[in-house]
Structures are given as structure tokens and as C-alpha cells.
Coordinates of C-alpha atoms and ligand atoms in Angstrom, one line a residue:
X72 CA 108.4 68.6 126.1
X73 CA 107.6 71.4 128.6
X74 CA 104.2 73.1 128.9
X75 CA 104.3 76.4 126.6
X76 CA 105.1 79.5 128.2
X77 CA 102.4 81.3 129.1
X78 CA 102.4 85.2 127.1
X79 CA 100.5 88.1 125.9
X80 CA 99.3 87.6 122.6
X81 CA 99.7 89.7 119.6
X82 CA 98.6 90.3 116.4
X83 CA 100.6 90.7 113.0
X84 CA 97.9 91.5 110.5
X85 CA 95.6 88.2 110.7
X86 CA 98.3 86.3 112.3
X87 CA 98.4 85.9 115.8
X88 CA 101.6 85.5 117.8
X89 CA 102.1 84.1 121.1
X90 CA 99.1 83.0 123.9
X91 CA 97.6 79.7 122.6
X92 CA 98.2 80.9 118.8
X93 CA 100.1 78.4 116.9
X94 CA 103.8 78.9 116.4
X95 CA 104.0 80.6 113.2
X96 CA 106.8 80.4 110.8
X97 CA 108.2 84.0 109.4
X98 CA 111.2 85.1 106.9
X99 CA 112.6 88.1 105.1
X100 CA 113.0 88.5 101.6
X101 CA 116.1 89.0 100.0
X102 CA 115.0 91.3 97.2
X103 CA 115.5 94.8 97.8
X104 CA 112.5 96.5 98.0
X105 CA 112.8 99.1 95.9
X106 CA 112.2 96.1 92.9
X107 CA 108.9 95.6 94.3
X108 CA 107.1 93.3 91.6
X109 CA 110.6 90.5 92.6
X110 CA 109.9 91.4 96.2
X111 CA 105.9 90.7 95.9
X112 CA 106.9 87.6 93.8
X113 CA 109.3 86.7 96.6
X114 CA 106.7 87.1 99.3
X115 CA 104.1 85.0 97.1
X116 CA 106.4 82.1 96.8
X117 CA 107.4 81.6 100.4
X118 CA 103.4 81.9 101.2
X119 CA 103.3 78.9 98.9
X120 CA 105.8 77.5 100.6
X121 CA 104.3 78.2 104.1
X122 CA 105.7 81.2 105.3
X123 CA 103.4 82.9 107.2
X124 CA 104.7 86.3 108.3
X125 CA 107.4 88.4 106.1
X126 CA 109.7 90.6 107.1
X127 CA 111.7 93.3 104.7
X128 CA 114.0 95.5 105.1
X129 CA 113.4 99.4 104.7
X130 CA 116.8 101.0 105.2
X131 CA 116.1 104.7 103.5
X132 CA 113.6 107.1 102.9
X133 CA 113.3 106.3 99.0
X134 CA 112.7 102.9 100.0
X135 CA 109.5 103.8 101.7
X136 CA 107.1 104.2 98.6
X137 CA 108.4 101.1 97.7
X138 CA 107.1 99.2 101.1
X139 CA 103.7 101.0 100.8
X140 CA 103.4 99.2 97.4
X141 CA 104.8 96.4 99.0
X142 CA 102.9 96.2 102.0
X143 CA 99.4 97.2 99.7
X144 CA 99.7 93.8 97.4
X145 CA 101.6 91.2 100.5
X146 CA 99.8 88.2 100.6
X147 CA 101.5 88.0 104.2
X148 CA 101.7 90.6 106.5
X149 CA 104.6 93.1 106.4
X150 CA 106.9 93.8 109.4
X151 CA 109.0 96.4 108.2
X152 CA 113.1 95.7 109.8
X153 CA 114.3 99.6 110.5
X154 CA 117.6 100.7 112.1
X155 CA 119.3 103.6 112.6
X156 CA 116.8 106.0 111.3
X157 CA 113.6 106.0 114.0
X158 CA 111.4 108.1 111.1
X159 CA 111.2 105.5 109.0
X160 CA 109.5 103.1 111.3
X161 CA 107.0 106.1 111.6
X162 CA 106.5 106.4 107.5
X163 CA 106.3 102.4 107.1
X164 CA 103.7 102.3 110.0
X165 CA 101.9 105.2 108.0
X166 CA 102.6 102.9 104.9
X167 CA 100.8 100.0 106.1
X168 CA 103.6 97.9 107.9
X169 CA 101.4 94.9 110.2
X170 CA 104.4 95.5 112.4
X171 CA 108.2 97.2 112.8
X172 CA 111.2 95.9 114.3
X173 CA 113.5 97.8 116.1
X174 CA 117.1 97.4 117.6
X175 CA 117.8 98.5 120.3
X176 CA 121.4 99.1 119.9
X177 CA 120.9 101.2 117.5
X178 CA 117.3 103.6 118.0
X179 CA 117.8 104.5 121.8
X180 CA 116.5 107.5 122.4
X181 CA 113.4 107.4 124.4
X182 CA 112.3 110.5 122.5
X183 CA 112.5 108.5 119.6
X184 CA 110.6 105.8 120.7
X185 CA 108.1 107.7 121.8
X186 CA 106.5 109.2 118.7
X187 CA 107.0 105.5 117.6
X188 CA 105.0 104.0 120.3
X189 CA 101.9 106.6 119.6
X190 CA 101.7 105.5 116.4
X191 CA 101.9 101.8 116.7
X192 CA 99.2 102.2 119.6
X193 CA 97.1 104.2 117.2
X194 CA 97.5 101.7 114.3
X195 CA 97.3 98.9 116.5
X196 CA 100.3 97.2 115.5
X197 CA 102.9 95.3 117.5
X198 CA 106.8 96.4 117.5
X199 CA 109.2 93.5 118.1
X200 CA 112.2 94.7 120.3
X201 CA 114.3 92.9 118.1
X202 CA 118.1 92.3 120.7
X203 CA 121.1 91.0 118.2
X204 CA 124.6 90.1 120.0
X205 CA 126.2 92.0 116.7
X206 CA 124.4 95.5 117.4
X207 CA 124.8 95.8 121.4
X208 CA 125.7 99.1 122.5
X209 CA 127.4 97.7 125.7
X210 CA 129.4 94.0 125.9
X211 CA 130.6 92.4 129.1
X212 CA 132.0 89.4 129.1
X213 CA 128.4 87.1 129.3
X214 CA 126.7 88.4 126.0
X215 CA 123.6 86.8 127.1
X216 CA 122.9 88.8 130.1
X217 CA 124.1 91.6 127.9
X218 CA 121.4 91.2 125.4
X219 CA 118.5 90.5 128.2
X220 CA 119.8 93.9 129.7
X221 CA 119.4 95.5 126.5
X222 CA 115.9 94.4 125.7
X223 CA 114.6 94.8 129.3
X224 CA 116.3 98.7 129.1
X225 CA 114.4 99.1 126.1
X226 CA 111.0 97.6 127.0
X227 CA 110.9 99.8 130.1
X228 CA 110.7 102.7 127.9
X229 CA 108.0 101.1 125.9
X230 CA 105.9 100.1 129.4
X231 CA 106.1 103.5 130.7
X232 CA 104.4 104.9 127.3
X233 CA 101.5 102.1 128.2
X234 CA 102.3 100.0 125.5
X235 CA 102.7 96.3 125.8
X236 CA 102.5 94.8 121.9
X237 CA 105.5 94.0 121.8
X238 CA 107.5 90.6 120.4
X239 CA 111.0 90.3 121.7
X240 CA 114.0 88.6 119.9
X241 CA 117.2 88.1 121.5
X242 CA 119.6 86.4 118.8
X243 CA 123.2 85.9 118.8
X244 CA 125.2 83.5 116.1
X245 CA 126.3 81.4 119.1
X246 CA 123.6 78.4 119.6
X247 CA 124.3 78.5 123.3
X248 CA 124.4 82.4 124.4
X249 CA 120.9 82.5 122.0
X250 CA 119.5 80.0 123.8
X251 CA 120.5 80.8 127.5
X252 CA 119.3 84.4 126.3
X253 CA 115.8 83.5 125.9
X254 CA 115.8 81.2 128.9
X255 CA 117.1 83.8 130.9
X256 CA 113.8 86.4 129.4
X257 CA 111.5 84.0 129.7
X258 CA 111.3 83.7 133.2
X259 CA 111.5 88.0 133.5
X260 CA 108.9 88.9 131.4
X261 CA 105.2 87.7 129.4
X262 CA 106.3 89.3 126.2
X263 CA 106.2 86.5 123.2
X264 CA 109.2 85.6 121.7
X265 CA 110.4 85.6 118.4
X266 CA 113.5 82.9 118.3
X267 CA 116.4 82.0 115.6
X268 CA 120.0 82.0 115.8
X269 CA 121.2 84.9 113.9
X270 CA 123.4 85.0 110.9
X271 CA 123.8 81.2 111.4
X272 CA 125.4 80.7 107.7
X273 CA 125.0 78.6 104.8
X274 CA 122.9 75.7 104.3
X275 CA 124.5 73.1 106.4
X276 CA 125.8 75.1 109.5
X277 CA 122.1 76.9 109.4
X278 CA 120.6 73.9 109.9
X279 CA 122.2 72.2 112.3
X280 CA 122.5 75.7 114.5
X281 CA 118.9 76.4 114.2
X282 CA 117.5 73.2 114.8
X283 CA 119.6 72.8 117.9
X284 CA 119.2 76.6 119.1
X285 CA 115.5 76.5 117.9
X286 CA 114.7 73.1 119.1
X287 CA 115.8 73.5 122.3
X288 CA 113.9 76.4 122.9
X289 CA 111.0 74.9 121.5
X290 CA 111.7 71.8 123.6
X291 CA 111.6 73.7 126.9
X292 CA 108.2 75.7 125.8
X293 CA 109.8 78.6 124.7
X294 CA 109.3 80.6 121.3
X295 CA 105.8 82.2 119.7
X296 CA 107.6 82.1 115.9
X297 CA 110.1 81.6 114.3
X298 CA 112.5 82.6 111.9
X299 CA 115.8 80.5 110.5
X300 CA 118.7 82.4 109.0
X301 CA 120.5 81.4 106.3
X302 CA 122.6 82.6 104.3
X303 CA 121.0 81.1 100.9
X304 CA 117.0 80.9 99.5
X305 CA 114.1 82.0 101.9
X306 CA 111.7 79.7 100.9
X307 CA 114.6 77.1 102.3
X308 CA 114.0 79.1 105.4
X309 CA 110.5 78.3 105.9
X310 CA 111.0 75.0 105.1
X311 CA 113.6 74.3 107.5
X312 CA 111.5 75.8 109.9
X313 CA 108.4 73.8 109.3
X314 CA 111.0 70.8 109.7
X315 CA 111.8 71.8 112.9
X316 CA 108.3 72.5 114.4
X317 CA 106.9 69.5 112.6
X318 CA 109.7 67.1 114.2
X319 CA 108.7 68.0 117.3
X320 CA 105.4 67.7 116.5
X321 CA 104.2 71.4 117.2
X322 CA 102.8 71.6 114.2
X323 CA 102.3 69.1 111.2
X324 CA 102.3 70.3 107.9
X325 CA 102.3 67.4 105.7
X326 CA 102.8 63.4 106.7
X327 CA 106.0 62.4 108.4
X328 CA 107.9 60.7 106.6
X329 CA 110.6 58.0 108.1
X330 CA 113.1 56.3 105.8
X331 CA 116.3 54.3 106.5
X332 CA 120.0 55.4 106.4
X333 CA 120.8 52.4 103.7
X334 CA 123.6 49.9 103.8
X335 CA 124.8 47.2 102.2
X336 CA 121.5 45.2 102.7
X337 CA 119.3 47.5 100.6
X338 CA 118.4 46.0 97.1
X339 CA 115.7 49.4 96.3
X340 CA 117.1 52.7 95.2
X341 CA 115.8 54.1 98.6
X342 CA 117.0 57.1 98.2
X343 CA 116.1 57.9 94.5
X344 CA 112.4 56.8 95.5
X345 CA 112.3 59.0 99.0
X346 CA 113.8 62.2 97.2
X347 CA 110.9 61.7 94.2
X348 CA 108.3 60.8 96.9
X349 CA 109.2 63.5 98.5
X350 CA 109.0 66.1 95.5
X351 CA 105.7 64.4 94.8
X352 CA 104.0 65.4 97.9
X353 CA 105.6 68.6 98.3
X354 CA 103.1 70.4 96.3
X355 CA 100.1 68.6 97.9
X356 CA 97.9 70.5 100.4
X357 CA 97.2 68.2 103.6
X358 CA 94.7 68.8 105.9
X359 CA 93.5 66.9 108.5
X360 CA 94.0 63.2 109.2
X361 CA 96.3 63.2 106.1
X362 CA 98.8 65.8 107.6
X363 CA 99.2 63.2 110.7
X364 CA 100.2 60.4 108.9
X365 CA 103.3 58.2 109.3
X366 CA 105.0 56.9 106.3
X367 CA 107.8 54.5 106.0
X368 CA 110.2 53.3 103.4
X369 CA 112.7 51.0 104.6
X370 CA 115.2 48.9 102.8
X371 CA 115.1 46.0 103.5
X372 CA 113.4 43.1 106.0
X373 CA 115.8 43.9 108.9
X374 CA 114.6 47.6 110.0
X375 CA 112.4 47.7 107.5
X376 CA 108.8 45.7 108.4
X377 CA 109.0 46.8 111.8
X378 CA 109.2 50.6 110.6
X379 CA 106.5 49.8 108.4
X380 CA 104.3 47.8 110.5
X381 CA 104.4 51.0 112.9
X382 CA 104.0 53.5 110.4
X383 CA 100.1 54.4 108.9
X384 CA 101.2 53.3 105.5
X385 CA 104.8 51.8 104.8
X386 CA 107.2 49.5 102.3
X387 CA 109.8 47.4 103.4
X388 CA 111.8 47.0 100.7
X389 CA 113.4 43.2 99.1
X390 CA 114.7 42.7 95.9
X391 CA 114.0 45.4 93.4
X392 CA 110.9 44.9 95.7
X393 CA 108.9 45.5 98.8
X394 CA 106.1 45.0 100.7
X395 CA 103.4 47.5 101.6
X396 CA 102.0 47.9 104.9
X397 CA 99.0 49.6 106.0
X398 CA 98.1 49.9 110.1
X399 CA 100.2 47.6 110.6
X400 CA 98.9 44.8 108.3
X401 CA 100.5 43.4 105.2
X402 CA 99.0 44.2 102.0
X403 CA 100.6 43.2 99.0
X404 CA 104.3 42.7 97.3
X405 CA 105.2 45.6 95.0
X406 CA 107.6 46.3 92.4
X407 CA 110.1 48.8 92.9
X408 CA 108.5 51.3 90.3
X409 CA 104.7 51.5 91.7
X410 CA 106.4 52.3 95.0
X411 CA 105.8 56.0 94.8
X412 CA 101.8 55.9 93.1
X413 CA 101.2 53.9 95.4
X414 CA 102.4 55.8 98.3
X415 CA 100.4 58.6 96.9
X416 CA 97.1 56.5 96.4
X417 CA 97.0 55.1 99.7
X418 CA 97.3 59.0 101.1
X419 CA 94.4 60.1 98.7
X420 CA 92.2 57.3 100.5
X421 CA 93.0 58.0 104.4
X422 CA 89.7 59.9 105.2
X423 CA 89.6 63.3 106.6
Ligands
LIG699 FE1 120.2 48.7 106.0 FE2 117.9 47.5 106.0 FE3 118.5 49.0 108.1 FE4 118.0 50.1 105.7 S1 116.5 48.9 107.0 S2 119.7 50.6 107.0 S3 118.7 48.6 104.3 S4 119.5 47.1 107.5

């Protein structure tokens, strides 16, 4: 993995985005606003499920009561996503929004922007210049370079007012013109980035998109947070995007855990046991030594000791059977059903 790119830092409420800050995990409710006890219950669940900046979308002016009550009670803080109409990015900064987004393609007018950037400077609150191939004012044929122009265009505006809080997306539904996108910023500008692959659709297409467009980024030292689209649930959002930083081992939220593929060698019901371990853990908090942990459950003798001898804790499984590992060193032969308690005891004992 490349070194991080170096950037500003910025700060969304108590979060901090960009610098040496950690690469934080963000998503937009679904609700619309105007229900604001489903949109507070929205943003409480995908803290829960480690979200860490929300986004919502305020697309009128009798929506904007609704984001002050929103943005009063968020147990995250609130970027409010605004097009088209530049005063409401002025009422939800005077509504307590931690942040806006703007597009580009469609709030140009430097005017605009203007009375926009006083206030943000006065409230001392970042605006993410948020690019999206689907809203560009002007195409060529290398979307790309079209969205970098668009974002450095708009920036300008923003650097002439003095004002230099300011997150930039530049996201696309193509993995590769996302990506080249932000390669092609990075090396113009000190900005942080926000990164994603927009509108990447449902579960399975989302997934792969963002964890190639996302990952690569991430790979190459790219990317200050991050958001994954999908077409489905936001918590799943945040937790495919806690997937993604955690398998590249940005941040670790909760033990790895490594299990095999199966085949006609395995005698356990791996995947029954992995999908309940799983669920198990997932409402654990893990801090510490415990978060870093390796865990293996492998199906049988061929894959499996070595996996588990590797792993901080591990079963290889035999016969309705298996044998637990710990460091490395053999422990004891289990029976299919203590697999998952003990799994879970052996966590509870690694010291912090
Ligand atoms: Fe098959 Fe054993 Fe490999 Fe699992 S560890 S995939 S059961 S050979």
C-alpha cells in the first residue's frame, strides 16, 4: 500500500476528515426528512452500526424545519446534500448542518456561492464540492477529465473567497473513470477526498464496484472517507464499507475473520457455524487487542490446521469435529456444537 496522501484536514462536527484523521465511514439516510422521528431512528441505527458521518437530503424549503430538528437530536453529524436551490444550503447551515454538499453542475453561479462561502466560514463548517458524472454541465469524450475540470472550476471560486474547507468527491457509476478521476485530483490539489462509486446498484454489483473502485483508491493512499452506494439498506452501506477499510487493514473494527470456501472434504456445517459466529459477534464492541485478532474456521485437516495454526485463535474442523488452536498451538478436540462459545470465550480472554 502507498503512503497516504498528504491533505488539509477538516472537521465535520467532532469528526475529522482528512490529514492523519482516520478514514471515516459516512452514509445517507433513506427516509425523507420531513418524517423526522424515522430519519433520527435511521441515523441512530447506522451509528450503531458504525456509521460515522450522515448525510440527508434537503431538497425544498419545507424540508428545512425538518433538518433543524434533524440536525438538533443526530447522534452523527449532519451534512445536508442540496442542489439546485443555493438558499437552502444557507438555511440548513443556519439550521445547524456540520457540513453541505454542493454540485457543481447544478449551483454555478459564483454569486451564489458566495453568500454560501460567508456563511460556512462564519459557522466554521466545511462544504464538500461534491463532482457526479450524471450532473456535469459539460461532457467530452474523457468523463474523467471532465469531472476534475468541473471541481477545479468550482474550487477556484471557493479559493478566491479565502476559503479552503472544502472535501471534494468526484464520482461516476464507472469503477474506472471514478477512479482515474481521483487519481488524476490527487496529484492537483491538497483538498481531502471523499470517495465511492456513485449509483453503483444493488447489493451484489455495489459491492463488487465499490470495493474495487474504493479499494483501489485506498490501495494507492487515496481517500479521507468514504461512502458506498447501494441501492438497498444503509446500515449495509456502512458495513460494506467497514469491510473494505478493515480488509485492507486501515482500520479494524472487530477480529478478522478467515474461513474456507468448503468442498467435498468438509464434515462441519462451516457455513451454518461462520454465519451464527458471525451474528454472535456482530453486536460485540471490540477494542484493543481484541479488534486485531485473527480467527479461523477451516473444514477440514487439509487447509484447515495450517489456517488455524496462523490465525490467533482457530478450528480445523474433522468429523462433526475440530480442533482448536490458539497461537499456533493445539489445544483441544471439540465437538461441532461448542464451536461457536468457544470461539467467543477464547475472545473474552485475549487481554486488552
Ligand atoms: Fe475443502 Fe478442507 Fe480446503 Fe475447506 S479447508 S476448502 S474443507 S479442503
Amino acid at each position: 500500500m502507498k503512503r497516504r496522501r498528504k491533505t488539509r484536514k477538516v472537521r465535520i462536527g467532532n469528526i475529522e476528515v482528512g490529514g492523519s484523521a482516520p478514514i471515516s465511514v459516512q452514509s445517507m439516510t433513506k427516509s425523507d426528512i420531513r418524517a423526522v422521528q424515522s430519519t433520527l431512528n435511521e441515523i441512530r441505527k447506522l451509528k450503531r452500526a458504525g456509521c460515522e458521518i450522515v448525510r440527508v437530503a434537503v431538497k425544498d424549503r419545507d424540508s428545512v424545519d425538518a433538518f433543524r430538528r434533524v440536525a438538533e437530536k443526530s447522534e452523527l453529524p449532519v451534512v445536508a446534500d442540496i442542489h439546485f436551490i443555493p438558499r437552502l444550503a444557507l438555511e440548513t447551515i443556519e439550521a445547524g448542518a456540520s457540513a453541505v454538499r454542493l454540485n457543481p453542475g447544478n449551483i454555478k453561479k459564483a454569486e451564489d456561492l458566495k453568500g454560501i462561502i460567508k456563511r460556512a466560514r462564519e459557522k466554521r463548517i466545511p462544504v464538500r464540492v461534491g463532482v457526479n458524472s450524471g450532473s456535469l454541465s459539460a461532457r467530452s469524450s474523457n468523463t474523467a477529465d471532465d469531472m476534475v475540470k468541473s471541481a477545479l472550476d468550482y474550487i477556484k471560486i471557493f479559493e478566491k473567497n479565502r476559503f479552503y474547507d472544502i472535501i471534494i468527491s468526484l464520482k461516476s457509476s464507472d469503477v474506472s473513470e471514478t477512479v482515474s478521476a481521483y487519481r488524476k485530483m490527487a496529484g492537483l490539489c491538497d483538498y481531502p477526498f471523499h470517495i465511492g462509486v456513485t449509483a453503483a446498484g444493488p447489493l451484489l454489483s455495489a459491492t463488487v464496484k465499490s470495493s474495487i473502485g474504493i479499494g483501489t483508491l485506498l490501495e494507492e493512499g487515496i481517500g479521507d472517507t468514504v461512502r458506498v452506494s447501494l441501492t438497498g439498506d444503509s446500515l449495509t452501506e456502512v458495513e460494506i464499507a467497514r469491510e473494505i477499510l478493515s480488509a485492507l487493514k486501515l482500520r479494524q473494527f472487530a477480529p478478522e475473520v478467515i474461513s474456507c470456501p468448503t468442498c467435498g472434504r468438509c464434515e462441519i456445517d462451516l457455513k451454518g457455524i461462520t454465519e451464527d459466529f458471525l451474528k454472535r459477534i456482530k453486536g460485540m464492541r471490540f477494542d484493543g487487542a481484541r479488534s486485531k485478532l485473527k480467527i479461523a474456521i477451516m473444514g477440514c485437516v487439509v487447509n484447515g490446521p495450517g489456517e488455524a495454526k496462523d490465525a490467533d485463535i482457530g478450528i480445523a474442523g474433522g468429523k462433526n469435529s475440530g480442533v482448536l488452536f490458539r497461537k499456533g498451538k493445539k489445544i483441544r478436540t471439540l465437538k461441532q456444537e461448542e464451536f461457536i462459545d468457544v470461539l467467543i470465550s477464547e475472545i473474552k480472554n485475549v487481554k486488552d
